[in-house]
PDB file of N, CA, C and O in Angstrom:
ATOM      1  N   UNK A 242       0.825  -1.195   0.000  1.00  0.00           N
ATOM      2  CA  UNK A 242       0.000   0.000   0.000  1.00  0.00           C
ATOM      3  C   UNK A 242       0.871   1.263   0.000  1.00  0.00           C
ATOM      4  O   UNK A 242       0.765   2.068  -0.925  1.00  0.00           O
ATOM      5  N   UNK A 243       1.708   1.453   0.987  1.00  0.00           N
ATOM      6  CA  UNK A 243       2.602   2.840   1.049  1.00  0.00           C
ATOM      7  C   UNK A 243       3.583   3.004  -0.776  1.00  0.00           C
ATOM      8  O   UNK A 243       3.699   4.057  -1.404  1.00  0.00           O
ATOM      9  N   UNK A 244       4.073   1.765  -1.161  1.00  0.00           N
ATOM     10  CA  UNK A 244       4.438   1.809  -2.646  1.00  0.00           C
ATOM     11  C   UNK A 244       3.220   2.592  -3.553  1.00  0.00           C
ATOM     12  O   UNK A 244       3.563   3.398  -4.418  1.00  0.00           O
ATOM     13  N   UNK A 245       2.390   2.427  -3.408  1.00  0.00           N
ATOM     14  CA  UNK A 245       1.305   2.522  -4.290  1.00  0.00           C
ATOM     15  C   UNK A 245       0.646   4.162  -3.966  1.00  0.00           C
ATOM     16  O   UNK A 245      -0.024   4.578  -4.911  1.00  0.00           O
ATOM     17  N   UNK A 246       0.739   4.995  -2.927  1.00  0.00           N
ATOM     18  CA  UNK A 246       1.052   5.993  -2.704  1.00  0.00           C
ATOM     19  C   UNK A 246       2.219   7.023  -3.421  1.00  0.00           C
ATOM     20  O   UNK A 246       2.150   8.052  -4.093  1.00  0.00           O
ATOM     21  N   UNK A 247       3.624   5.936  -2.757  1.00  0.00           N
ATOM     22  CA  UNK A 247       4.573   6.759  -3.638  1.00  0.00           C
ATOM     23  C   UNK A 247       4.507   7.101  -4.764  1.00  0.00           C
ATOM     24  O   UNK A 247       4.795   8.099  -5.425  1.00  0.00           O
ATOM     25  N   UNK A 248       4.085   6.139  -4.918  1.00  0.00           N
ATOM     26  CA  UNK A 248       3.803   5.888  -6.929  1.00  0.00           C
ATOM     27  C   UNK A 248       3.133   7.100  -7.318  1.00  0.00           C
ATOM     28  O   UNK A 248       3.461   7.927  -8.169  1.00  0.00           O
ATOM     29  N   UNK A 249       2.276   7.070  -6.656  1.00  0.00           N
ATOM     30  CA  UNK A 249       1.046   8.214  -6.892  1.00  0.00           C
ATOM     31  C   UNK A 249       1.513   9.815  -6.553  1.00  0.00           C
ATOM     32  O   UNK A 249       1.208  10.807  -7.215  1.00  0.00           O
ATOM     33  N   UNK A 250       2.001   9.786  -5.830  1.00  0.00           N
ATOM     34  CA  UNK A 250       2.788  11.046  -5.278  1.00  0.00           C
ATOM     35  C   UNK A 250       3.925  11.365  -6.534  1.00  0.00           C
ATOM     36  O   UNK A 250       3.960  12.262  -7.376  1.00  0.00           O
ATOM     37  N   UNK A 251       4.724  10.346  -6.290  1.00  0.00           N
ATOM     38  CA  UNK A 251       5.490  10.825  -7.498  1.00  0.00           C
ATOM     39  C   UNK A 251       4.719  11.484  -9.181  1.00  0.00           C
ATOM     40  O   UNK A 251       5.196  12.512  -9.662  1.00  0.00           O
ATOM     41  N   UNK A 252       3.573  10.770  -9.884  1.00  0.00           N
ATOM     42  CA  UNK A 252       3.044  10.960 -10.839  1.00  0.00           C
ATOM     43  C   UNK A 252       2.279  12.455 -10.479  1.00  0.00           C
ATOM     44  O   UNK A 252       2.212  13.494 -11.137  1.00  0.00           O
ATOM     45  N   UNK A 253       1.917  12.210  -9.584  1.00  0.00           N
ATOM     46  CA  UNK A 253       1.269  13.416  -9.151  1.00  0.00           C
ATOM     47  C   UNK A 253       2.352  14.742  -9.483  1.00  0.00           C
ATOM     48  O   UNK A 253       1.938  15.466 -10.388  1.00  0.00           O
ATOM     49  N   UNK A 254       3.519  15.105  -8.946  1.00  0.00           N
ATOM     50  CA  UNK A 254       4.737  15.635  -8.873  1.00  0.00           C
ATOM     51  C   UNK A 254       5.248  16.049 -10.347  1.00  0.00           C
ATOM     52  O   UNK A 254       5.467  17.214 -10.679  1.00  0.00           O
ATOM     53  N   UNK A 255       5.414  14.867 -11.221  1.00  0.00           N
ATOM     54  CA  UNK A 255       5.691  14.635 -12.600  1.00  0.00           C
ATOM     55  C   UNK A 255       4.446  15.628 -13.441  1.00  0.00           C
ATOM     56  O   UNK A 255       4.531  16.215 -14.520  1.00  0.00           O
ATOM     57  N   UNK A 256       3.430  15.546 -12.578  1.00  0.00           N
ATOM     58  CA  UNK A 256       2.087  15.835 -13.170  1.00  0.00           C
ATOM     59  C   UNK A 256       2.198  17.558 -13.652  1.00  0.00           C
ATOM     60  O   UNK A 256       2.041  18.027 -14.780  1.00  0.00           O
ATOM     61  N   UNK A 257       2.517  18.257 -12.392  1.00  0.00           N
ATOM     62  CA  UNK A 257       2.702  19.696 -11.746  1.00  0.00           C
ATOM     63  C   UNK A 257       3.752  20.168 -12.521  1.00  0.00           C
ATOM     64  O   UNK A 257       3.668  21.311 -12.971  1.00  0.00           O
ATOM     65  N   UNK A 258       4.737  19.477 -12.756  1.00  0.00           N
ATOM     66  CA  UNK A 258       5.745  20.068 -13.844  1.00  0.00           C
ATOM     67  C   UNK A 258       5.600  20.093 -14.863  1.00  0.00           C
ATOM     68  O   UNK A 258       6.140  20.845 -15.676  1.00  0.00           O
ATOM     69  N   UNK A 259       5.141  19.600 -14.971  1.00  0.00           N
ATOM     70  CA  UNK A 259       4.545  19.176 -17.047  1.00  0.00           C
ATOM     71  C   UNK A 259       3.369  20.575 -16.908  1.00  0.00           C
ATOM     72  O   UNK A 259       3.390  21.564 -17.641  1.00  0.00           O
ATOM     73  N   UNK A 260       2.308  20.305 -15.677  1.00  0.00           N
ATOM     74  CA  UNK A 260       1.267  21.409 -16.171  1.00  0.00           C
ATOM     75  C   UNK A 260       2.170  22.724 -16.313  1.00  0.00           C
ATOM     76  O   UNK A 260       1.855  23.395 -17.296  1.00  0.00           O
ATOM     77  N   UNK A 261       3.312  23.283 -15.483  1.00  0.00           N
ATOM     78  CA  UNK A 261       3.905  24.341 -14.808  1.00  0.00           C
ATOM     79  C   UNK A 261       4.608  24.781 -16.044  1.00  0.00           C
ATOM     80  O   UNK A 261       4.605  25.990 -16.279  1.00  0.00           O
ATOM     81  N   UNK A 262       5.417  23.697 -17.146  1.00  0.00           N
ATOM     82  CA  UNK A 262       5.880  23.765 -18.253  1.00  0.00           C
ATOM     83  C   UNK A 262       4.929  24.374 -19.312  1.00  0.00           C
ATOM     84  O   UNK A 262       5.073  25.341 -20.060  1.00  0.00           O
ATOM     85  N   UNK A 263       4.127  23.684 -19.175  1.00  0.00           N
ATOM     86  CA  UNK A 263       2.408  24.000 -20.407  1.00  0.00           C
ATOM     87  C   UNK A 263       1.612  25.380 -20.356  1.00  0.00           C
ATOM     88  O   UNK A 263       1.084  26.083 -21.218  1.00  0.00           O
ATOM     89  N   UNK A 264       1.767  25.470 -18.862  1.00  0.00           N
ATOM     90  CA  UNK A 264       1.500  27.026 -18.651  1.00  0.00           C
ATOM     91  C   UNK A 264       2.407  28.248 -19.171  1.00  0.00           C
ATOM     92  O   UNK A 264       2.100  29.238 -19.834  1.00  0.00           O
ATOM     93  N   UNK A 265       3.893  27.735 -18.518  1.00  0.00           N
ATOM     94  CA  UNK A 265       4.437  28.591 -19.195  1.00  0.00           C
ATOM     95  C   UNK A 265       4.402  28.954 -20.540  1.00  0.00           C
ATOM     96  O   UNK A 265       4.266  30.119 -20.915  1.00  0.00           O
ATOM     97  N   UNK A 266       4.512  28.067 -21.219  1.00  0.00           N
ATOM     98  CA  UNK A 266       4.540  27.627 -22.552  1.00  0.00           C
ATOM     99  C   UNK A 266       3.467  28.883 -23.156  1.00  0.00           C
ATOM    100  O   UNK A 266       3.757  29.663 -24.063  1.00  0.00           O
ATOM    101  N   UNK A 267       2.299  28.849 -22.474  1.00  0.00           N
ATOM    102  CA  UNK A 267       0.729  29.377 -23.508  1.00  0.00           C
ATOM    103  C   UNK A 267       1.140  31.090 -22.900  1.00  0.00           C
ATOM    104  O   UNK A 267       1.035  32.043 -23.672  1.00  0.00           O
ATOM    105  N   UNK A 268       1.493  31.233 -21.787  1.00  0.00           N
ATOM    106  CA  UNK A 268       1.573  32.727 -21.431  1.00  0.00           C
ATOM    107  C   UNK A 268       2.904  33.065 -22.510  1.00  0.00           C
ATOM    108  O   UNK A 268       2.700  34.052 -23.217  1.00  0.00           O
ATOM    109  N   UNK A 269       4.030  32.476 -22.688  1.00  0.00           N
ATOM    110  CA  UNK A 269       4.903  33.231 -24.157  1.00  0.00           C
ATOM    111  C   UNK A 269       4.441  33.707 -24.681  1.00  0.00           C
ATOM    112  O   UNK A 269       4.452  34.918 -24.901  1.00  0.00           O
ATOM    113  N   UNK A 270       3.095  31.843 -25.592  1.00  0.00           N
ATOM    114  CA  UNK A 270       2.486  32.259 -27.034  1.00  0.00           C
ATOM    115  C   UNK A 270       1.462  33.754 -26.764  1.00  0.00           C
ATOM    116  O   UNK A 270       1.212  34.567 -27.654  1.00  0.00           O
ATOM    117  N   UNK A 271       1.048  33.835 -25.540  1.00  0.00           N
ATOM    118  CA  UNK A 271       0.460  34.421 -25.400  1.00  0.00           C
ATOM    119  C   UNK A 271       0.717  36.241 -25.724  1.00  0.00           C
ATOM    120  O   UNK A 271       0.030  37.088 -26.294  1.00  0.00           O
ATOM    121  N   UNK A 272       2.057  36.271 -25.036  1.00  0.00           N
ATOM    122  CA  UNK A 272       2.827  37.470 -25.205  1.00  0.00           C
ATOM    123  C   UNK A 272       3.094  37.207 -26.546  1.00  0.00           C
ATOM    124  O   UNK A 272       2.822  38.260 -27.121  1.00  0.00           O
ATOM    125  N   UNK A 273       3.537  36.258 -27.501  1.00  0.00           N
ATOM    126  CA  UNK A 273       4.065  36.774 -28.534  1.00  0.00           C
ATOM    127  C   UNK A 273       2.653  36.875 -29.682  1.00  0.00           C
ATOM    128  O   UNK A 273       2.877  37.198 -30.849  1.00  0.00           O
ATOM    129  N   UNK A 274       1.856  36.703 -29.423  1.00  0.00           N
ATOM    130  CA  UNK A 274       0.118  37.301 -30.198  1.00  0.00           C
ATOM    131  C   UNK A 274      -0.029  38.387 -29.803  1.00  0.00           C
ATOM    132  O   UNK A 274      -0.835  38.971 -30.528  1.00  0.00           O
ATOM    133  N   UNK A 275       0.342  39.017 -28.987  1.00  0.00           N
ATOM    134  CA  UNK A 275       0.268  40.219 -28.195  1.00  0.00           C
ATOM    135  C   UNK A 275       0.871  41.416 -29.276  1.00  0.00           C
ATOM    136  O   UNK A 275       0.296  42.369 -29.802  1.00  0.00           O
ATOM    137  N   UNK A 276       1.984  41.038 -29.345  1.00  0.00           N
ATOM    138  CA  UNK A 276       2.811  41.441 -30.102  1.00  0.00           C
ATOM    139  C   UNK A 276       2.924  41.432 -31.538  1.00  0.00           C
ATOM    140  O   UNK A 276       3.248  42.424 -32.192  1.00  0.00           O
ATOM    141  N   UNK A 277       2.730  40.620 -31.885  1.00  0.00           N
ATOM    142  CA  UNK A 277       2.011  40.238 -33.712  1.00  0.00           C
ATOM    143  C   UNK A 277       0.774  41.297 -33.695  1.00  0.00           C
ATOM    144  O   UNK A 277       0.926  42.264 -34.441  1.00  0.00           O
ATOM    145  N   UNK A 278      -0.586  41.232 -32.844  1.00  0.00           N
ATOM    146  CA  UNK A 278      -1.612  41.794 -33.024  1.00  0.00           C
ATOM    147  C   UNK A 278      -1.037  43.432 -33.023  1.00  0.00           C
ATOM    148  O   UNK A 278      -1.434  44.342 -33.750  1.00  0.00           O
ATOM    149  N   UNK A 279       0.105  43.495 -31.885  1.00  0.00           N
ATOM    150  CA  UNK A 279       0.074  45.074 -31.946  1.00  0.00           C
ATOM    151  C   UNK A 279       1.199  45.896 -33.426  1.00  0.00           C
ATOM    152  O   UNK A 279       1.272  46.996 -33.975  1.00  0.00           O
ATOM    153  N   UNK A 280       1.662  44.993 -33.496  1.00  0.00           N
ATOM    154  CA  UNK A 280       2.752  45.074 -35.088  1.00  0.00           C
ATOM    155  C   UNK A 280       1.901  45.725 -36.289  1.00  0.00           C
ATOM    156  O   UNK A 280       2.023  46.752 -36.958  1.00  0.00           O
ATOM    157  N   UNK A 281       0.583  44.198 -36.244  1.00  0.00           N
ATOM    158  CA  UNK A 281      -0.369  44.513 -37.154  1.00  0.00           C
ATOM    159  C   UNK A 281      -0.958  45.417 -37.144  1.00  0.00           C
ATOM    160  O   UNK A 281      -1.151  46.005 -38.208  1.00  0.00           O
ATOM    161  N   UNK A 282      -1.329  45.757 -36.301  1.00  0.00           N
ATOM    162  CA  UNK A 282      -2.348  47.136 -36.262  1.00  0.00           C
ATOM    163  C   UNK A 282      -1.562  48.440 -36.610  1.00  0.00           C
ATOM    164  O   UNK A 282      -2.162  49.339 -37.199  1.00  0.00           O
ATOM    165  N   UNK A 283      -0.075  48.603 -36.227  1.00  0.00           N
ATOM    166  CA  UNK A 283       0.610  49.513 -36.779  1.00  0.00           C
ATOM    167  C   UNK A 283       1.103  49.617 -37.688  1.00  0.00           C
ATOM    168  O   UNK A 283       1.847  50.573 -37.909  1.00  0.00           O
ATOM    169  N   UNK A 284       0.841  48.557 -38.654  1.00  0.00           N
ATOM    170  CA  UNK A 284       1.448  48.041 -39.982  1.00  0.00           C
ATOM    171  C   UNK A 284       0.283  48.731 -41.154  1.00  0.00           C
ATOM    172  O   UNK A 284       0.447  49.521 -42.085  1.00  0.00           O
ATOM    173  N   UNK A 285      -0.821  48.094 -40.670  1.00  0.00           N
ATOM    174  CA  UNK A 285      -2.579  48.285 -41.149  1.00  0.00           C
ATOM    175  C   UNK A 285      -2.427  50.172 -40.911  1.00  0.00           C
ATOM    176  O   UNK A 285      -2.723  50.823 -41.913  1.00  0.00           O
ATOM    177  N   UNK A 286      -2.220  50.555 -40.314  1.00  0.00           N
ATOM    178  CA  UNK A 286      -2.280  52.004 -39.974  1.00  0.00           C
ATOM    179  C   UNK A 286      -0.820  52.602 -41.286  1.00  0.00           C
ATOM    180  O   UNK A 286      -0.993  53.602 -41.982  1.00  0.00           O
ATOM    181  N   UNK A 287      -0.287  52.256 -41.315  1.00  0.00           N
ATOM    182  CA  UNK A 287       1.086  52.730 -42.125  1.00  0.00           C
ATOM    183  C   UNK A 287       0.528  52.592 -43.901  1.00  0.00           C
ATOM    184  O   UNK A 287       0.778  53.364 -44.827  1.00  0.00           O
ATOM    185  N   UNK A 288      -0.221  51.425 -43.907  1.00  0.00           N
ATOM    186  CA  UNK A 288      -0.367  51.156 -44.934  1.00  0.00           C
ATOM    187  C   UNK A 288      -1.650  51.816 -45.458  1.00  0.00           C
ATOM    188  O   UNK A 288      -2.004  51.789 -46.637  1.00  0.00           O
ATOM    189  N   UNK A 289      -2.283  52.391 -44.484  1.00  0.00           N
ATOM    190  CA  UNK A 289      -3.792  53.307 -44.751  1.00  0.00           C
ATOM    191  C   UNK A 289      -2.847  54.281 -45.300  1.00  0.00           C
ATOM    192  O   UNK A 289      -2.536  54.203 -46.489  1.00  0.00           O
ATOM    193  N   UNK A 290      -2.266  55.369 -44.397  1.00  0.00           N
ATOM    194  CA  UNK A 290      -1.213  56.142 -44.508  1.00  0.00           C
ATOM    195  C   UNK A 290      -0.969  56.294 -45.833  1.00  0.00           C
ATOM    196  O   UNK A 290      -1.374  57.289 -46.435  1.00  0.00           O
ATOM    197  N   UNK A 291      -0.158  55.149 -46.527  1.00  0.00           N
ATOM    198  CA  UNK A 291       0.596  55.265 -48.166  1.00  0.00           C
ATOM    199  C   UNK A 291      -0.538  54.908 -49.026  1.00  0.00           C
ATOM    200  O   UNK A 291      -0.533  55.121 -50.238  1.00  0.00           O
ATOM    201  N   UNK A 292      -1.129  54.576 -48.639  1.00  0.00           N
ATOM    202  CA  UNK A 292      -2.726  53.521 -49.854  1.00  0.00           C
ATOM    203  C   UNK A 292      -2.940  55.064 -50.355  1.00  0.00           C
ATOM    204  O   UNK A 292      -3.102  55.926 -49.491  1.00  0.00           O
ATOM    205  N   UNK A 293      -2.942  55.407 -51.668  1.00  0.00           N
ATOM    206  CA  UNK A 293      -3.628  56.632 -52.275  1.00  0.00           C
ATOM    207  C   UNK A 293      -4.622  55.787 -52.006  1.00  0.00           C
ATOM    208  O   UNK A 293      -4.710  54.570 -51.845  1.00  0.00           O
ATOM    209  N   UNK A 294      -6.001  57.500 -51.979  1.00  0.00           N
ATOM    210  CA  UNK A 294      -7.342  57.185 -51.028  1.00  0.00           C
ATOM    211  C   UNK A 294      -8.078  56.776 -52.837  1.00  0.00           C
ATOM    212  O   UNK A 294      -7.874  57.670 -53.658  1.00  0.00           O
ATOM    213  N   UNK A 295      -8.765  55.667 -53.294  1.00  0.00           N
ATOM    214  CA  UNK A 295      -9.855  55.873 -54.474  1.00  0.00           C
ATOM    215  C   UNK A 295     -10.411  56.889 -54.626  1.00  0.00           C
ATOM    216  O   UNK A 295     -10.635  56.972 -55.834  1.00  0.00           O
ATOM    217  N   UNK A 296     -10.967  58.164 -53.876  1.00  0.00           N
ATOM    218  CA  UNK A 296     -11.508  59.209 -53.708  1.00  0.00           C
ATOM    219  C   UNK A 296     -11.141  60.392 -54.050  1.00  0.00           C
ATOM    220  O   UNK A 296     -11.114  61.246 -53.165  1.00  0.00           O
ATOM    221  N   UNK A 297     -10.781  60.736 -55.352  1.00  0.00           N
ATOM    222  CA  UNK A 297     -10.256  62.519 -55.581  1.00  0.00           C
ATOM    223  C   UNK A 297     -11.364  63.186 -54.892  1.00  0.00           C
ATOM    224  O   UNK A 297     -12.590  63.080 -54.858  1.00  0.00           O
ATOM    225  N   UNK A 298     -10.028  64.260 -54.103  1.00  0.00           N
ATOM    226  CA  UNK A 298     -11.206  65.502 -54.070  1.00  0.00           C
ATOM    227  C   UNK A 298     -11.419  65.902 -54.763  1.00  0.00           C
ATOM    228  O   UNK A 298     -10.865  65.717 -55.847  1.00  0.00           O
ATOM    229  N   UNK A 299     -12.884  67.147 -54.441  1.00  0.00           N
ATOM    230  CA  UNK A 299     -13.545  67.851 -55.199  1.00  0.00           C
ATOM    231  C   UNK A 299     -12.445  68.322 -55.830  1.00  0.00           C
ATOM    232  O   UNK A 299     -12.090  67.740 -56.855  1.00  0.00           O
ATOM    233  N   UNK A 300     -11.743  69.381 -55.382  1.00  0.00           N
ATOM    234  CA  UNK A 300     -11.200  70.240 -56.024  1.00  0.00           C
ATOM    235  C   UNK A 300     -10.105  69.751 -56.942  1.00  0.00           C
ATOM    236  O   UNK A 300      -9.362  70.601 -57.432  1.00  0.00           O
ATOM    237  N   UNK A 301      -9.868  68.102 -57.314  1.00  0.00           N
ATOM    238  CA  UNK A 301      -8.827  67.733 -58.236  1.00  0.00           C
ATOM    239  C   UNK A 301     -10.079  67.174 -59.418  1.00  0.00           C
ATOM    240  O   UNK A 301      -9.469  66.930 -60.459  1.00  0.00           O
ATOM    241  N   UNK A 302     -11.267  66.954 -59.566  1.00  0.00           N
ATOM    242  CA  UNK A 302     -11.862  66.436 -60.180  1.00  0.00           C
ATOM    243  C   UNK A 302     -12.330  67.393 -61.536  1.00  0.00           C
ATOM    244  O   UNK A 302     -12.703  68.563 -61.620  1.00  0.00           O
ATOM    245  N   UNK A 303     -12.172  66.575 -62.302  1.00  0.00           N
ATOM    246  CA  UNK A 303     -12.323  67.395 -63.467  1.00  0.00           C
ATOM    247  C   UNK A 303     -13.692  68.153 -63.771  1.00  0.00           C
ATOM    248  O   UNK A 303     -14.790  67.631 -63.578  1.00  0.00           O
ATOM    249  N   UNK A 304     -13.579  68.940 -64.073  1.00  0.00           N
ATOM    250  CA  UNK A 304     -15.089  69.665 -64.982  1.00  0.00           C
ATOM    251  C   UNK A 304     -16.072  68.738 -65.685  1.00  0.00           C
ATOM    252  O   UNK A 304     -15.606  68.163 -66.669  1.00  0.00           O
ATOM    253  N   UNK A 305     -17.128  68.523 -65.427  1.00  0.00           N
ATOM    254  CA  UNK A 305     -17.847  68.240 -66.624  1.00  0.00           C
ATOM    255  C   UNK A 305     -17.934  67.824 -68.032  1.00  0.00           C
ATOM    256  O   UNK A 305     -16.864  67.244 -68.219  1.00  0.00           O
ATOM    257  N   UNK A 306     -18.536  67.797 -69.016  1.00  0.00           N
ATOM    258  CA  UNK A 306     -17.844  67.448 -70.441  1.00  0.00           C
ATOM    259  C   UNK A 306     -18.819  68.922 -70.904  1.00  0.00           C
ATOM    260  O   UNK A 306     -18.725  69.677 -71.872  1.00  0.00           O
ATOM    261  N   UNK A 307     -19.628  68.899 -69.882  1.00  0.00           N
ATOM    262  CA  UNK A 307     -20.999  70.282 -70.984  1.00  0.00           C
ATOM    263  C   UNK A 307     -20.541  71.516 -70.726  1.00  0.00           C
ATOM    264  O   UNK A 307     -21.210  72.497 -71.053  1.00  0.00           O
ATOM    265  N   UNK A 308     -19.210  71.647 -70.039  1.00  0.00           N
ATOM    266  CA  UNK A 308     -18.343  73.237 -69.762  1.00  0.00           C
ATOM    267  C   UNK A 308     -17.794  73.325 -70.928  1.00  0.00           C
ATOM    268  O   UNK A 308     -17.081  74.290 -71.204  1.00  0.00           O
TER     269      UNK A 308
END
């Protein structure tokens, strides 16, 4: 019986490190989405920035054809 404890204790132990590893693991990925998302959004903003707009203004648009 006390073997069969250890046993268990130990797996248990084995258990906590592996979760402690896995956790760490997702809070990185976590920071590094963090970081991608905030890249992107300043990337998306840069690229509004240079995108000529489809939209001439008024005042570049040509006259009419009946002037």
């Amino acid at each position: 019986m006390e073997k069969r404890v250890i046993d268990l204790e130990i797996r248990v132990t084995h258990q906590e490190a592996v979760l402690e590893t896995l956790n760490r693991v997702v809070v990185e990925q976590q920071q590094a989405i963090d970081q991608l998302r905030a890249q992107h959004g300043r990337l998306m903003e840069l690229v509004r920035e240079l995108a000529p707009s489809p939209v001439t203004p008024a005042s570049e648009e040509p006259p009419p054809p009946h002037y």
